[in-house]
Amino acid sequence: MPAIVRPARVEDRGAPRLLYLSAQPYYDAFAGSAARAQKLLATVWERPTHTASHDACHVAVAGLRVVGVLVTFPAEDGDRLARRFLALSMLRLPVWHWPAVLRHLRASAEVIPVPPERSLYIDALAVDEGARRQGIGTALLREAERRARAGRLRGVSLDTGLQNLGARALYEANGYVAQGERRAPDERVARAVGGPGFVSYFKALSLTP
């Protein structure tokens, strides 16, 4: 059965697991463990207006199963949504872990690219392991592009880990052009952010498909 892409709903309980998979090393570094990261995402999913909320997400559904997720928002909204996610998260993380979160945030500021203005930013994209190579990732990218055109934005931007070769191949096959790399300057920063760095991509769009 072909997957259908639609806005996410609170009851799409399979979506937080895929959000976790979209940036697993980053979330693990932020929360301190895989178990804590997954529990955190499942908890904040139903809260609105942040970078991992249902209302920022589209899902690909095959039958009754969520097989893909996409989180997008205008680049200019990113800081506001990220602050909301941080506020919700800190309340759910142990106080003794807060210094590690601050180290993670400082490291992220050093290596995470800044998306270009007037672009639609893809904050997360993931496809379930059992549903890959079926065009679902491409369908989610097409939804992002549709949303960018509807918002009269000049293109779609995203970034991914330098080592995420599968994602990089998907983006490049769909016309996304690498804009540059930001590498962790040392092992301390790499460990705090959850990887050696990031590469940013951009796809310019006309206002018509």
Coordinates of N, CA and C in Angstrom, one line a residue:
M1 N 0.9 -1.2 0.0 CA 0.0 0.0 0.0 C 0.9 1.2 0.0
P2 N 0.7 2.2 -0.9 CA 1.5 3.4 -1.0 C 1.3 4.2 0.3
A3 N 2.3 4.9 0.7 CA 2.2 5.8 1.9 C 1.6 7.1 1.5
I4 N 0.8 7.6 2.4 CA 0.1 8.9 2.3 C 0.8 9.9 3.2
V5 N 1.1 11.1 2.7 CA 1.8 12.1 3.6 C 0.7 13.1 4.0
R6 N 0.6 13.3 5.3 CA -0.5 14.2 5.9 C 0.1 14.9 7.1
P7 N -0.6 15.9 7.6 CA -0.2 16.5 8.9 C -0.3 15.5 10.0
A8 N 0.6 15.6 10.9 CA 0.7 14.7 12.1 C -0.5 15.0 13.0
R9 N -0.8 14.0 13.8 CA -1.8 14.1 14.9 C -1.2 13.7 16.2
V10 N -1.8 14.2 17.3 CA -1.3 13.8 18.6 C -1.3 12.2 18.7
E11 N -2.3 11.6 18.2 CA -2.4 10.1 18.3 C -1.4 9.3 17.5
D12 N -0.6 10.0 16.7 CA 0.4 9.3 15.8 C 1.6 8.9 16.7
R13 N 1.4 7.9 17.6 CA 2.4 7.6 18.6 C 3.7 7.0 18.1
G14 N 3.6 6.5 16.8 CA 4.9 6.0 16.2 C 5.8 7.1 15.8
A15 N 5.3 8.3 15.7 CA 6.2 9.4 15.2 C 7.3 9.8 16.1
P16 N 7.2 9.9 17.4 CA 8.4 10.3 18.2 C 9.5 9.4 18.0
R17 N 9.3 8.1 17.9 CA 10.4 7.2 17.7 C 11.2 7.5 16.4
L18 N 10.5 7.9 15.3 CA 11.2 8.3 14.1 C 11.8 9.6 14.2
L19 N 11.3 10.5 15.0 CA 11.9 11.8 15.3 C 13.3 11.5 16.0
Y20 N 13.3 10.6 16.9 CA 14.5 10.2 17.6 C 15.5 9.7 16.5
L21 N 15.1 8.8 15.6 CA 16.0 8.2 14.6 C 16.5 9.3 13.7
S22 N 15.8 10.4 13.5 CA 16.2 11.4 12.6 C 17.5 12.1 13.0
A23 N 17.8 12.1 14.3 CA 19.0 12.8 14.8 C 19.4 12.1 16.1
Q24 N 19.5 10.7 16.0 CA 19.8 9.9 17.2 C 21.1 10.4 18.0
P25 N 22.2 10.6 17.4 CA 23.4 11.0 18.1 C 23.2 12.3 18.8
Y26 N 22.5 13.2 18.2 CA 22.3 14.6 18.7 C 21.4 14.4 20.0
Y27 N 20.3 13.7 19.8 CA 19.3 13.6 21.0 C 20.0 12.8 22.1
D28 N 20.8 11.8 21.8 CA 21.4 11.1 22.9 C 22.4 12.0 23.7
A29 N 23.1 12.8 22.9 CA 24.0 13.7 23.6 C 23.3 14.8 24.4
F30 N 22.1 15.2 23.9 CA 21.3 16.2 24.6 C 20.8 15.7 25.9
A31 N 20.1 14.5 25.8 CA 19.4 13.9 27.0 C 20.3 13.1 27.9
G32 N 21.5 12.6 27.4 CA 22.4 11.9 28.2 C 22.3 10.4 28.0
S33 N 21.3 9.9 27.3 CA 21.1 8.4 27.1 C 20.0 8.2 26.0
A34 N 20.1 7.1 25.3 CA 19.1 6.8 24.3 C 17.7 6.7 25.0
A35 N 17.6 6.0 26.1 CA 16.3 5.8 26.8 C 15.7 7.1 27.2
R36 N 16.6 8.0 27.8 CA 16.0 9.2 28.3 C 15.6 10.1 27.1
A37 N 16.3 10.1 26.0 CA 16.0 10.9 24.8 C 14.6 10.4 24.2
Q38 N 14.4 9.1 24.1 CA 13.2 8.6 23.5 C 12.0 8.9 24.5
K39 N 12.2 8.8 25.7 CA 11.1 9.1 26.7 C 10.8 10.6 26.6
L40 N 11.8 11.4 26.5 CA 11.6 12.9 26.4 C 10.7 13.2 25.2
L41 N 11.1 12.7 24.0 CA 10.4 13.0 22.8 C 9.0 12.5 22.8
A42 N 8.8 11.3 23.4 CA 7.4 10.8 23.5 C 6.5 11.7 24.4
T43 N 7.2 12.3 25.4 CA 6.4 13.1 26.4 C 6.1 14.5 25.8
V44 N 7.0 15.1 25.1 CA 6.8 16.5 24.6 C 6.0 16.5 23.3
W45 N 5.9 15.3 22.6 CA 5.2 15.3 21.3 C 3.9 16.0 21.3
E46 N 3.1 15.8 22.3 CA 1.7 16.3 22.3 C 1.7 17.8 22.7
R47 N 2.8 18.4 23.2 CA 2.8 19.8 23.5 C 3.0 20.6 22.3
P48 N 2.3 21.7 22.0 CA 2.4 22.4 20.8 C 3.6 23.3 20.7
T49 N 3.9 23.7 19.5 CA 4.8 24.9 19.1 C 6.2 24.7 19.6
H50 N 6.8 23.6 19.2 CA 8.3 23.5 19.4 C 8.8 22.6 18.3
T51 N 10.1 22.3 18.3 CA 10.8 21.6 17.2 C 10.5 20.1 17.1
A52 N 9.9 19.6 18.1 CA 9.5 18.2 18.1 C 8.1 17.9 18.4
S53 N 7.2 18.9 18.1 CA 5.8 18.8 18.4 C 5.0 18.3 17.2
H54 N 3.9 17.7 17.5 CA 3.0 17.1 16.4 C 2.6 18.2 15.4
D55 N 2.4 19.4 15.9 CA 1.9 20.5 15.0 C 3.0 21.1 14.1
A56 N 4.2 20.7 14.2 CA 5.3 21.0 13.3 C 5.6 19.9 12.4
C57 N 4.9 18.8 12.5 CA 5.3 17.6 11.8 C 4.3 17.1 10.8
H58 N 4.8 16.5 9.7 CA 4.0 15.7 8.8 C 4.4 14.3 8.9
V59 N 3.5 13.3 8.6 CA 3.9 11.9 8.7 C 3.5 11.3 7.4
A60 N 4.3 10.2 7.0 CA 3.9 9.3 6.0 C 3.3 8.1 6.6
V61 N 2.1 7.7 6.2 CA 1.4 6.6 6.8 C 1.1 5.6 5.7
A62 N 1.4 4.3 6.0 CA 1.1 3.2 5.2 C 0.1 2.3 6.0
G63 N -1.1 2.2 5.5 CA -2.1 1.5 6.3 C -2.4 2.3 7.6
L64 N -2.2 1.7 8.7 CA -2.3 2.4 10.0 C -1.0 2.7 10.7
R65 N 0.1 2.5 9.9 CA 1.4 2.6 10.5 C 2.1 3.9 10.0
V66 N 2.7 4.6 11.0 CA 3.5 5.8 10.6 C 4.9 5.2 10.2
V67 N 5.3 5.5 8.9 CA 6.5 5.0 8.3 C 7.5 6.1 8.0
G68 N 7.1 7.4 8.2 CA 8.0 8.5 7.9 C 7.6 9.7 8.7
V69 N 8.6 10.6 9.0 CA 8.2 11.9 9.6 C 9.0 13.0 9.0
L70 N 8.4 14.2 9.0 CA 9.0 15.4 8.5 C 8.7 16.5 9.4
V71 N 9.7 17.3 9.9 CA 9.4 18.5 10.7 C 10.0 19.7 9.9
T72 N 9.1 20.6 9.6 CA 9.5 21.8 8.9 C 9.0 23.1 9.5
F73 N 9.7 24.2 9.3 CA 9.2 25.5 9.7 C 10.0 26.6 9.0
P74 N 9.5 27.8 8.8 CA 10.3 28.8 8.3 C 11.6 29.0 9.1
A75 N 12.7 29.3 8.4 CA 14.0 29.4 9.1 C 13.9 30.4 10.2
E76 N 13.2 31.5 10.0 CA 13.1 32.6 11.0 C 12.4 32.2 12.3
D77 N 11.7 31.1 12.2 CA 11.0 30.6 13.5 C 11.8 29.7 14.3
G78 N 13.0 29.3 13.8 CA 13.8 28.2 14.4 C 14.2 28.5 15.8
D79 N 14.7 29.7 16.1 CA 15.2 30.0 17.4 C 14.0 30.0 18.4
R80 N 12.9 30.5 18.1 CA 11.7 30.6 19.0 C 11.3 29.1 19.3
L81 N 11.2 28.3 18.3 CA 10.7 26.9 18.5 C 11.7 26.1 19.3
A82 N 13.0 26.4 19.0 CA 14.1 25.6 19.8 C 14.1 26.0 21.3
R83 N 13.8 27.3 21.5 CA 13.8 27.7 22.9 C 12.6 27.1 23.6
R84 N 11.5 26.9 23.0 CA 10.3 26.3 23.5 C 10.6 24.8 23.8
F85 N 11.3 24.1 22.9 CA 11.7 22.7 23.1 C 12.6 22.6 24.3
L86 N 13.6 23.5 24.4 CA 14.5 23.5 25.5 C 13.8 23.7 26.9
A87 N 12.9 24.7 26.9 CA 12.1 24.9 28.1 C 11.3 23.7 28.6
L88 N 10.7 23.0 27.6 CA 9.9 21.8 28.0 C 10.8 20.7 28.4
S89 N 12.0 20.6 27.7 CA 12.9 19.5 28.0 C 13.6 19.6 29.4
M90 N 14.0 20.8 29.7 CA 14.8 21.0 30.9 C 13.9 20.6 32.1
L91 N 12.6 20.8 32.1 CA 11.7 20.4 33.2 C 11.7 18.9 33.3
R92 N 12.1 18.1 32.3 CA 11.9 16.7 32.3 C 13.3 16.0 32.4
L93 N 14.3 16.7 32.5 CA 15.7 16.1 32.6 C 16.1 16.3 34.0
P94 N 16.9 15.3 34.6 CA 17.4 15.5 36.0 C 18.3 16.7 36.1
V95 N 18.2 17.4 37.2 CA 18.9 18.6 37.5 C 20.4 18.3 37.4
W96 N 20.9 17.2 37.8 CA 22.3 16.9 37.7 C 22.8 16.8 36.3
H97 N 21.9 16.6 35.3 CA 22.3 16.6 33.9 C 22.3 17.9 33.2
W98 N 21.8 19.0 33.9 CA 21.8 20.3 33.3 C 23.1 20.8 32.8
P99 N 24.2 20.7 33.6 CA 25.5 21.2 33.1 C 25.9 20.5 31.7
A100 N 25.6 19.2 31.6 CA 25.9 18.5 30.3 C 25.1 19.1 29.2
V101 N 23.8 19.5 29.5 CA 23.0 20.1 28.5 C 23.6 21.4 28.0
L102 N 24.1 22.2 28.9 CA 24.7 23.5 28.6 C 25.9 23.3 27.7
R103 N 26.7 22.3 28.1 CA 27.9 22.0 27.2 C 27.4 21.6 25.8
H104 N 26.4 20.8 25.7 CA 25.8 20.4 24.5 C 25.4 21.6 23.6
L105 N 24.7 22.5 24.3 CA 24.2 23.7 23.6 C 25.3 24.6 23.1
R106 N 26.3 24.7 23.9 CA 27.4 25.6 23.5 C 28.2 24.9 22.3
A107 N 28.3 23.6 22.3 CA 29.0 22.9 21.2 C 28.1 23.0 20.0
S108 N 26.8 22.8 20.1 CA 25.9 22.9 19.0 C 26.0 24.3 18.3
A109 N 26.2 25.3 19.1 CA 26.3 26.7 18.5 C 27.5 26.8 17.6
E110 N 28.5 26.0 17.9 CA 29.8 26.1 17.2 C 29.7 25.3 15.8
V111 N 28.9 24.3 15.7 CA 29.0 23.5 14.5 C 27.7 23.4 13.7
I112 N 26.5 23.7 14.3 CA 25.3 23.6 13.5 C 25.1 24.8 12.6
P113 N 24.9 24.5 11.3 CA 24.8 25.6 10.3 C 23.6 26.5 10.6
V114 N 23.7 27.7 10.2 CA 22.5 28.6 10.3 C 21.8 28.6 8.9
P115 N 20.5 28.3 8.9 CA 19.8 28.2 7.6 C 19.6 29.5 7.0
P116 N 19.6 29.6 5.6 CA 19.4 30.9 5.0 C 18.0 31.5 5.2
E117 N 18.0 32.8 5.2 CA 16.7 33.5 5.4 C 15.7 33.2 4.3
R118 N 14.5 33.3 4.6 CA 13.4 33.0 3.6 C 13.5 31.6 3.0
S119 N 13.9 30.7 3.9 CA 13.8 29.3 3.4 C 13.0 28.5 4.4
L120 N 12.4 27.4 3.9 CA 11.7 26.5 4.8 C 12.8 25.5 5.3
Y121 N 12.9 25.4 6.6 CA 14.0 24.6 7.2 C 13.4 23.2 7.5
I122 N 14.1 22.1 7.1 CA 13.7 20.8 7.5 C 14.5 20.4 8.7
D123 N 13.8 20.4 9.9 CA 14.5 20.1 11.1 C 14.7 18.6 11.4
A124 N 13.8 17.8 10.8 CA 13.8 16.3 10.9 C 13.2 15.7 9.7
L125 N 13.8 14.6 9.3 CA 13.3 13.7 8.3 C 13.8 12.3 8.5
A126 N 12.9 11.4 8.7 CA 13.3 10.0 8.9 C 12.2 9.0 8.3
V127 N 12.7 7.9 7.9 CA 11.8 6.8 7.4 C 12.1 5.6 8.2
D128 N 11.1 4.9 8.5 CA 11.2 3.6 9.3 C 12.1 2.6 8.5
E129 N 12.9 1.9 9.3 CA 13.9 1.0 8.7 C 13.2 0.0 7.7
G130 N 12.1 -0.5 8.0 CA 11.4 -1.4 7.1 C 10.7 -0.9 5.9
A131 N 10.7 0.4 5.8 CA 10.0 1.1 4.7 C 10.9 1.9 3.8
R132 N 12.2 1.7 3.9 CA 13.1 2.5 3.1 C 13.2 2.0 1.7
R133 N 13.7 2.8 0.8 CA 13.9 2.5 -0.6 C 12.5 2.3 -1.3
Q134 N 11.5 3.0 -0.8 CA 10.2 2.9 -1.4 C 9.7 4.3 -1.8
G135 N 10.6 5.2 -1.8 CA 10.2 6.6 -2.3 C 9.6 7.5 -1.2
I136 N 9.6 7.0 0.1 CA 9.0 7.8 1.1 C 9.8 9.0 1.5
G137 N 11.1 8.9 1.5 CA 11.9 10.0 1.8 C 11.7 11.1 0.7
T138 N 11.7 10.7 -0.5 CA 11.4 11.6 -1.6 C 10.1 12.3 -1.5
A139 N 9.0 11.5 -1.1 CA 7.7 12.1 -0.9 C 7.7 13.1 0.2
L140 N 8.4 12.9 1.2 CA 8.5 13.9 2.3 C 9.2 15.1 1.9
L141 N 10.3 15.0 1.1 CA 10.9 16.2 0.6 C 10.0 16.9 -0.3
R142 N 9.2 16.3 -1.1 CA 8.3 16.9 -2.0 C 7.2 17.7 -1.2
E143 N 6.8 17.2 -0.1 CA 5.9 17.9 0.8 C 6.5 19.2 1.3
A144 N 7.8 19.1 1.7 CA 8.5 20.3 2.2 C 8.6 21.3 1.1
E145 N 8.9 20.9 -0.1 CA 8.9 21.8 -1.2 C 7.6 22.5 -1.5
R146 N 6.5 21.7 -1.4 CA 5.2 22.2 -1.6 C 4.9 23.3 -0.6
R147 N 5.3 23.0 0.7 CA 5.0 24.0 1.7 C 5.8 25.3 1.5
A148 N 7.1 25.1 1.1 CA 7.9 26.3 0.8 C 7.3 27.1 -0.3
R149 N 6.8 26.5 -1.4 CA 6.2 27.3 -2.4 C 4.9 28.0 -1.9
A150 N 4.1 27.3 -1.1 CA 2.9 27.8 -0.6 C 3.2 29.0 0.3
G151 N 4.3 29.0 1.0 CA 4.7 30.1 1.8 C 5.5 31.2 1.1
R152 N 5.7 31.0 -0.3 CA 6.4 31.9 -1.1 C 7.8 32.1 -0.6
L153 N 8.4 31.0 -0.2 CA 9.8 31.1 0.3 C 10.7 30.7 -0.8
R154 N 12.0 31.1 -0.7 CA 12.9 30.9 -1.9 C 13.5 29.6 -2.0
G155 N 13.3 28.7 -1.0 CA 13.9 27.4 -1.1 C 13.7 26.6 0.1
V156 N 14.3 25.4 0.1 CA 14.3 24.5 1.3 C 15.7 24.3 1.8
S157 N 15.9 24.4 3.1 CA 17.3 24.2 3.6 C 17.2 23.1 4.7
L158 N 18.3 22.5 4.9 CA 18.5 21.4 5.9 C 19.9 21.2 6.2
D159 N 20.2 20.5 7.3 CA 21.5 20.0 7.6 C 21.5 18.6 8.1
T160 N 22.6 17.9 8.0 CA 22.6 16.5 8.5 C 24.1 16.2 8.9
G161 N 24.2 15.2 9.7 CA 25.6 14.8 10.1 C 26.5 14.4 9.0
L162 N 27.8 14.8 9.2 CA 28.8 14.5 8.1 C 28.8 13.0 7.8
Q163 N 28.6 12.2 8.8 CA 28.7 10.7 8.6 C 27.4 10.1 8.1
N164 N 26.3 10.9 8.0 CA 25.0 10.3 7.6 C 25.0 10.2 6.0
L165 N 25.7 9.2 5.5 CA 25.9 9.1 4.1 C 24.6 8.8 3.3
G166 N 23.7 8.0 4.0 CA 22.4 7.6 3.4 C 21.5 8.9 3.1
A167 N 21.5 9.7 4.2 CA 20.7 10.9 4.1 C 21.3 11.9 3.0
R168 N 22.6 12.0 3.0 CA 23.2 12.9 2.1 C 22.9 12.4 0.6
A169 N 23.0 11.1 0.4 CA 22.7 10.6 -0.9 C 21.3 10.9 -1.4
L170 N 20.3 10.8 -0.4 CA 18.9 11.1 -0.7 C 18.8 12.6 -1.1
Y171 N 19.3 13.5 -0.3 CA 19.2 14.9 -0.6 C 19.8 15.3 -2.0
E172 N 21.0 14.7 -2.2 CA 21.7 15.1 -3.5 C 20.9 14.5 -4.7
A173 N 20.3 13.3 -4.5 CA 19.6 12.8 -5.6 C 18.3 13.6 -5.9
N174 N 17.9 14.4 -5.0 CA 16.7 15.2 -5.1 C 17.0 16.6 -5.4
G175 N 18.2 16.9 -5.8 CA 18.5 18.3 -6.2 C 19.0 19.2 -5.1
Y176 N 19.2 18.7 -3.9 CA 19.8 19.6 -2.8 C 21.3 19.7 -3.0
V177 N 21.8 20.9 -2.9 CA 23.2 21.2 -3.1 C 23.9 21.5 -1.8
A178 N 25.0 20.9 -1.5 CA 25.7 21.1 -0.3 C 26.3 22.5 -0.3
Q179 N 26.1 23.2 0.8 CA 26.5 24.6 1.0 C 27.8 24.8 1.8
G180 N 28.1 23.7 2.5 CA 29.4 23.8 3.3 C 29.3 22.9 4.5
E181 N 30.4 22.7 5.1 CA 30.6 21.9 6.3 C 31.0 22.7 7.5
R182 N 30.5 22.3 8.7 CA 31.0 22.8 9.9 C 31.4 21.7 10.8
R183 N 32.7 21.6 11.0 CA 33.3 20.5 11.7 C 33.6 20.9 13.2
A184 N 33.4 19.9 14.1 CA 33.8 20.1 15.5 C 35.3 20.4 15.6
P185 N 35.7 21.4 16.3 CA 37.1 21.8 16.3 C 38.0 20.8 17.1
D186 N 37.3 20.0 18.0 CA 38.1 19.1 18.8 C 37.2 18.0 19.3
E187 N 37.7 16.9 19.9 CA 36.9 15.8 20.4 C 35.9 16.2 21.5
R188 N 36.3 17.2 22.3 CA 35.4 17.6 23.3 C 34.1 18.1 22.7
V189 N 34.2 18.9 21.7 CA 33.0 19.5 21.1 C 32.2 18.4 20.3
A190 N 33.0 17.5 19.6 CA 32.3 16.4 18.9 C 31.5 15.5 19.9
R191 N 32.1 15.2 21.0 CA 31.4 14.4 22.0 C 30.2 15.1 22.6
A192 N 30.3 16.4 22.8 CA 29.2 17.1 23.4 C 28.0 17.3 22.4
V193 N 28.3 17.4 21.1 CA 27.2 17.6 20.1 C 26.7 16.3 19.6
G194 N 27.5 15.2 19.7 CA 27.1 13.9 19.2 C 27.6 13.5 17.9
G195 N 28.7 14.1 17.4 CA 29.2 13.8 16.1 C 30.3 14.7 15.7
P196 N 30.9 14.4 14.5 CA 32.1 15.3 14.1 C 31.7 16.6 13.4
G197 N 30.4 16.8 13.1 CA 30.0 18.0 12.5 C 28.8 17.8 11.6
F198 N 28.5 18.9 10.8 CA 27.3 18.9 10.0 C 27.6 19.4 8.6
V199 N 26.8 19.1 7.6 CA 26.9 19.6 6.3 C 25.5 20.2 6.0
S200 N 25.4 21.4 5.4 CA 24.2 22.0 5.1 C 23.8 21.9 3.7
Y201 N 22.5 21.9 3.4 CA 22.0 21.7 2.0 C 21.0 22.8 1.7
F202 N 20.8 23.1 0.4 CA 19.8 24.1 0.0 C 19.3 23.7 -1.3
K203 N 18.0 23.8 -1.5 CA 17.4 23.7 -2.9 C 16.6 24.9 -3.2
A204 N 17.0 25.6 -4.2 CA 16.2 26.8 -4.6 C 15.0 26.3 -5.4
L205 N 13.9 27.1 -5.2 CA 12.6 26.7 -5.8 C 12.0 27.9 -6.6
S206 N 11.3 27.6 -7.7 CA 10.5 28.5 -8.3 C 9.1 28.5 -7.6
L207 N 8.3 29.4 -7.9 CA 7.0 29.5 -7.2 C 6.0 28.5 -7.8
T208 N 6.3 27.9 -8.9 CA 5.5 26.9 -9.5 C 6.3 25.6 -9.5
P209 N 5.6 24.4 -9.3 CA 6.3 23.1 -9.3 C 7.0 22.9 -10.7

